[in-house]
Amino acid sequence: MAIKGVIFDLDGTLLVHKLKLYEAKREFLNRLREKLQINTEFMLNLPVAYILNDLSEEDRMTAFRILNEVFEPYEINAAEIAELREGVREVIEFLKSHSIKLAIATNNSRKSVELCLKKVMMDTYFDVIVTRDDVIDLKPNGKMILETVKRLGLEVSEVIHIGDTAHDILAAKEAGVRSIAITGGAHDVELLKASKPDYLVNSFKEIPQKIKNLL
């Protein structure tokens, strides 16, 4: 079925990756152990979503509050120096010219996303933005992608997701949405390939042709 909507990840995809993710995650894990008296040694490269999934419902809600408290300052700092990846604006303009709906699905907070988009002058381009303020099940869980598709008013078969990490690709797969992995972000090429995206590109310049083939 023809593509009618494109969902983008934010950090590392639309934006040059500047979020100090490991520092934020280390602080989050330390706070989590202190607050919940958890002895489990979580690995820093494990997605936060997996850490949350291993907790009881009550502890999960507490952990989510800690997540917001810890991560948002890091996200705000990254937003203040946000920079578009090369070719992003041209691709967005191309998609808009073809009446394709645009969305962002990100594990970041809404406040930081809005600040990022204003910083790079892209705050009027997106029809839908879904953040962790909207969905507690973060990527690589597919629920965030499904919620974004729903808000776009489209079917999963009419949407493609573009991201720079294996977590993005896995979330798209779980949601039944086609995916484009773009290199140059948080995950290296081999990790992206291992997640088996539908398409793999090295720059935004390659995306218009991929979309044209799906229109």
CSV table of C-alpha atoms in Angstrom, one decimal:
chain,number,residue,atom,x,y,z
A,1,MET,CA,0.0,0.0,0.0
A,2,ALA,CA,1.2,3.5,-0.8
A,3,ILE,CA,2.9,5.6,1.9
A,4,LYS,CA,0.8,8.4,3.3
A,5,GLY,CA,2.7,9.1,6.5
A,6,VAL,CA,6.3,9.1,7.7
A,7,ILE,CA,7.3,8.8,11.4
A,8,PHE,CA,10.7,10.1,12.4
A,9,ASP,CA,12.8,9.4,15.5
A,10,LEU,CA,14.4,12.6,16.9
A,11,ASP,CA,17.9,12.3,18.4
A,12,GLY,CA,20.4,11.0,15.9
A,13,THR,CA,17.8,10.9,13.2
A,14,LEU,CA,16.4,14.4,12.5
A,15,LEU,CA,19.0,15.9,14.8
A,16,VAL,CA,22.7,15.4,15.3
A,17,HIS,CA,23.0,13.1,18.3
A,18,LYS,CA,24.1,15.3,21.3
A,19,LEU,CA,22.1,13.8,24.2
A,20,LYS,CA,24.5,12.5,26.9
A,21,LEU,CA,22.6,9.3,27.0
A,22,TYR,CA,25.0,7.1,29.1
A,23,GLU,CA,25.5,9.8,31.7
A,24,ALA,CA,21.7,10.2,32.0
A,25,LYS,CA,21.1,6.5,32.2
A,26,ARG,CA,23.9,6.0,34.8
A,27,GLU,CA,22.3,8.7,37.0
A,28,PHE,CA,18.8,7.1,36.4
A,29,LEU,CA,20.1,3.6,37.4
A,30,ASN,CA,21.8,4.9,40.5
A,31,ARG,CA,18.6,6.8,41.6
A,32,LEU,CA,16.5,3.7,40.8
A,33,ARG,CA,18.7,1.4,43.0
A,34,GLU,CA,18.6,4.0,45.8
A,35,LYS,CA,14.9,4.6,45.7
A,36,LEU,CA,13.6,1.0,45.1
A,37,GLN,CA,16.5,-0.9,46.9
A,38,ILE,CA,17.0,-2.9,43.7
A,39,ASN,CA,20.2,-5.0,43.6
A,40,THR,CA,19.9,-6.0,40.0
A,41,GLU,CA,22.9,-4.9,37.9
A,42,PHE,CA,21.3,-3.3,34.8
A,43,MET,CA,23.6,-2.8,31.9
A,44,LEU,CA,24.0,0.7,30.5
A,45,ASN,CA,23.5,-0.5,26.9
A,46,LEU,CA,20.1,-2.0,27.9
A,47,PRO,CA,17.2,0.1,26.7
A,48,VAL,CA,15.4,1.9,29.5
A,49,ALA,CA,12.1,0.3,28.3
A,50,TYR,CA,13.5,-3.2,29.2
A,51,ILE,CA,14.5,-2.0,32.6
A,52,LEU,CA,11.0,-0.6,33.3
A,53,ASN,CA,9.4,-3.8,32.0
A,54,ASP,CA,11.2,-5.9,34.6
A,55,LEU,CA,9.6,-4.0,37.5
A,56,SER,CA,6.3,-4.5,39.3
A,57,GLU,CA,3.5,-2.1,38.2
A,58,GLU,CA,4.0,0.1,41.4
A,59,ASP,CA,7.8,0.2,41.1
A,60,ARG,CA,7.4,0.9,37.4
A,61,MET,CA,5.4,4.1,38.0
A,62,THR,CA,8.0,5.2,40.5
A,63,ALA,CA,10.8,4.5,38.1
A,64,PHE,CA,9.0,6.4,35.3
A,65,ARG,CA,8.8,9.5,37.6
A,66,ILE,CA,12.6,9.1,38.3
A,67,LEU,CA,13.2,8.8,34.6
A,68,ASN,CA,11.5,12.1,33.9
A,69,GLU,CA,13.3,13.9,36.7
A,70,VAL,CA,16.7,12.6,35.6
A,71,PHE,CA,16.5,12.6,31.8
A,72,GLU,CA,14.7,15.9,31.1
A,73,PRO,CA,17.5,18.2,32.2
A,74,TYR,CA,19.9,16.3,29.9
A,75,GLU,CA,17.4,16.5,27.1
A,76,ILE,CA,16.9,20.2,27.6
A,77,ASN,CA,20.7,20.8,27.5
A,78,ALA,CA,20.8,18.9,24.2
A,79,ALA,CA,17.9,20.8,22.9
A,80,GLU,CA,19.6,24.1,23.5
A,81,ILE,CA,22.4,23.2,21.1
A,82,ALA,CA,20.2,21.2,18.7
A,83,GLU,CA,21.3,20.9,15.1
A,84,LEU,CA,19.6,19.4,12.1
A,85,ARG,CA,21.3,16.6,10.3
A,86,GLU,CA,22.4,17.4,6.8
A,87,GLY,CA,19.6,17.1,4.2
A,88,VAL,CA,16.7,16.9,6.8
A,89,ARG,CA,15.0,20.2,5.8
A,90,GLU,CA,15.0,19.2,2.1
A,91,VAL,CA,13.5,15.8,2.8
A,92,ILE,CA,10.8,17.3,5.0
A,93,GLU,CA,9.9,19.8,2.2
A,94,PHE,CA,9.8,17.0,-0.3
A,95,LEU,CA,7.5,14.9,1.8
A,96,LYS,CA,5.2,18.0,2.5
A,97,SER,CA,5.1,18.7,-1.3
A,98,HIS,CA,3.7,15.2,-1.8
A,99,SER,CA,1.0,15.7,0.9
A,100,ILE,CA,2.6,13.0,3.2
A,101,LYS,CA,1.7,13.4,6.9
A,102,LEU,CA,4.7,13.8,9.2
A,103,ALA,CA,5.2,12.7,12.8
A,104,ILE,CA,7.8,12.3,15.4
A,105,ALA,CA,7.9,9.4,17.9
A,106,THR,CA,10.6,9.8,20.5
A,107,ASN,CA,11.4,8.6,24.0
A,108,ASN,CA,12.2,12.2,25.0
A,109,SER,CA,10.0,14.5,26.9
A,110,ARG,CA,7.5,16.8,25.1
A,111,LYS,CA,9.1,19.9,26.6
A,112,SER,CA,12.5,19.0,25.2
A,113,VAL,CA,11.1,18.1,21.8
A,114,GLU,CA,9.3,21.4,21.4
A,115,LEU,CA,12.4,23.2,22.4
A,116,CYS,CA,14.5,21.2,19.9
A,117,LEU,CA,12.1,22.0,17.0
A,118,LYS,CA,12.0,25.7,17.8
A,119,LYS,CA,15.8,25.8,18.0
A,120,VAL,CA,16.1,24.4,14.5
A,121,MET,CA,13.0,26.2,13.1
A,122,MET,CA,11.1,23.0,12.4
A,123,ASP,CA,8.2,23.5,14.9
A,124,THR,CA,5.5,24.0,12.2
A,125,TYR,CA,6.2,20.9,10.1
A,126,PHE,CA,4.9,18.0,12.0
A,127,ASP,CA,1.2,16.8,12.2
A,128,VAL,CA,1.7,14.6,15.2
A,129,ILE,CA,4.3,14.4,18.0
A,130,VAL,CA,4.3,11.4,20.4
A,131,THR,CA,6.7,11.5,23.4
A,132,ARG,CA,7.1,9.6,26.7
A,133,ASP,CA,4.6,12.1,28.1
A,134,ASP,CA,2.0,10.3,25.9
A,135,VAL,CA,3.0,6.7,26.1
A,136,ILE,CA,4.6,4.9,29.1
A,137,ASP,CA,5.7,1.9,26.9
A,138,LEU,CA,8.9,3.3,25.3
A,139,LYS,CA,10.7,2.2,22.2
A,140,PRO,CA,11.8,-0.6,21.4
A,141,ASN,CA,8.2,-1.4,22.4
A,142,GLY,CA,5.9,-0.9,19.4
A,143,LYS,CA,3.1,0.8,21.3
A,144,MET,CA,4.6,4.3,20.8
A,145,ILE,CA,4.6,3.7,17.0
A,146,LEU,CA,1.0,2.4,17.0
A,147,GLU,CA,-0.2,5.4,19.0
A,148,THR,CA,1.5,7.7,16.5
A,149,VAL,CA,-0.1,5.9,13.5
A,150,LYS,CA,-3.5,6.2,15.3
A,151,ARG,CA,-3.1,9.9,15.8
A,152,LEU,CA,-2.1,10.3,12.1
A,153,GLY,CA,-5.4,8.7,11.2
A,154,LEU,CA,-3.7,6.1,9.0
A,155,GLU,CA,-3.2,2.3,8.8
A,156,VAL,CA,0.1,0.7,9.7
A,157,SER,CA,0.5,-0.3,6.1
A,158,GLU,CA,0.4,3.3,5.0
A,159,VAL,CA,3.3,4.5,7.2
A,160,ILE,CA,7.0,4.1,7.3
A,161,HIS,CA,9.3,4.8,10.3
A,162,ILE,CA,12.8,6.3,10.0
A,163,GLY,CA,15.3,5.9,12.9
A,164,ASP,CA,19.0,5.7,13.7
A,165,THR,CA,19.0,2.8,16.2
A,166,ALA,CA,18.1,-0.8,16.4
A,167,HIS,CA,15.5,0.2,19.0
A,168,ASP,CA,13.7,2.3,16.4
A,169,ILE,CA,13.6,-0.6,13.9
A,170,LEU,CA,12.5,-3.2,16.5
A,171,ALA,CA,9.7,-0.8,17.6
A,172,ALA,CA,8.5,-0.4,14.0
A,173,LYS,CA,8.6,-4.2,13.4
A,174,GLU,CA,6.5,-4.9,16.5
A,175,ALA,CA,4.0,-2.3,15.3
A,176,GLY,CA,3.9,-3.8,11.8
A,177,VAL,CA,5.3,-0.7,10.2
A,178,ARG,CA,7.9,-0.6,7.5
A,179,SER,CA,11.2,0.9,8.5
A,180,ILE,CA,14.2,2.8,7.2
A,181,ALA,CA,17.4,2.7,9.2
A,182,ILE,CA,19.7,5.7,8.7
A,183,THR,CA,23.4,5.5,9.6
A,184,GLY,CA,25.4,8.2,11.3
A,185,GLY,CA,23.4,8.2,14.5
A,186,ALA,CA,23.7,6.4,17.8
A,187,HIS,CA,24.1,2.9,16.5
A,188,ASP,CA,26.7,1.6,14.1
A,189,VAL,CA,25.9,0.0,10.7
A,190,GLU,CA,26.3,-3.6,11.9
A,191,LEU,CA,23.9,-3.1,14.7
A,192,LEU,CA,21.4,-1.5,12.4
A,193,LYS,CA,21.7,-4.4,9.9
A,194,ALA,CA,21.2,-6.9,12.7
A,195,SER,CA,17.8,-5.4,13.4
A,196,LYS,CA,16.8,-6.1,9.8
A,197,PRO,CA,15.2,-2.8,8.6
A,198,ASP,CA,13.3,-2.8,5.4
A,199,TYR,CA,15.7,-0.3,4.0
A,200,LEU,CA,19.1,1.0,5.1
A,201,VAL,CA,20.4,4.5,3.9
A,202,ASN,CA,23.6,6.4,4.7
A,203,SER,CA,22.1,9.9,4.3
A,204,PHE,CA,18.9,11.8,4.0
A,205,LYS,CA,19.6,12.4,0.3
A,206,GLU,CA,18.7,8.7,-0.3
A,207,ILE,CA,15.3,9.0,1.4
A,208,PRO,CA,13.2,10.8,-1.3
A,209,GLN,CA,13.9,8.0,-3.8
A,210,LYS,CA,12.9,5.3,-1.3
A,211,ILE,CA,9.7,7.2,-0.6
A,212,LYS,CA,9.0,7.8,-4.3
A,213,ASN,CA,9.2,4.0,-4.9
A,214,LEU,CA,6.5,3.6,-2.3
A,215,LEU,CA,4.1,6.3,-3.4
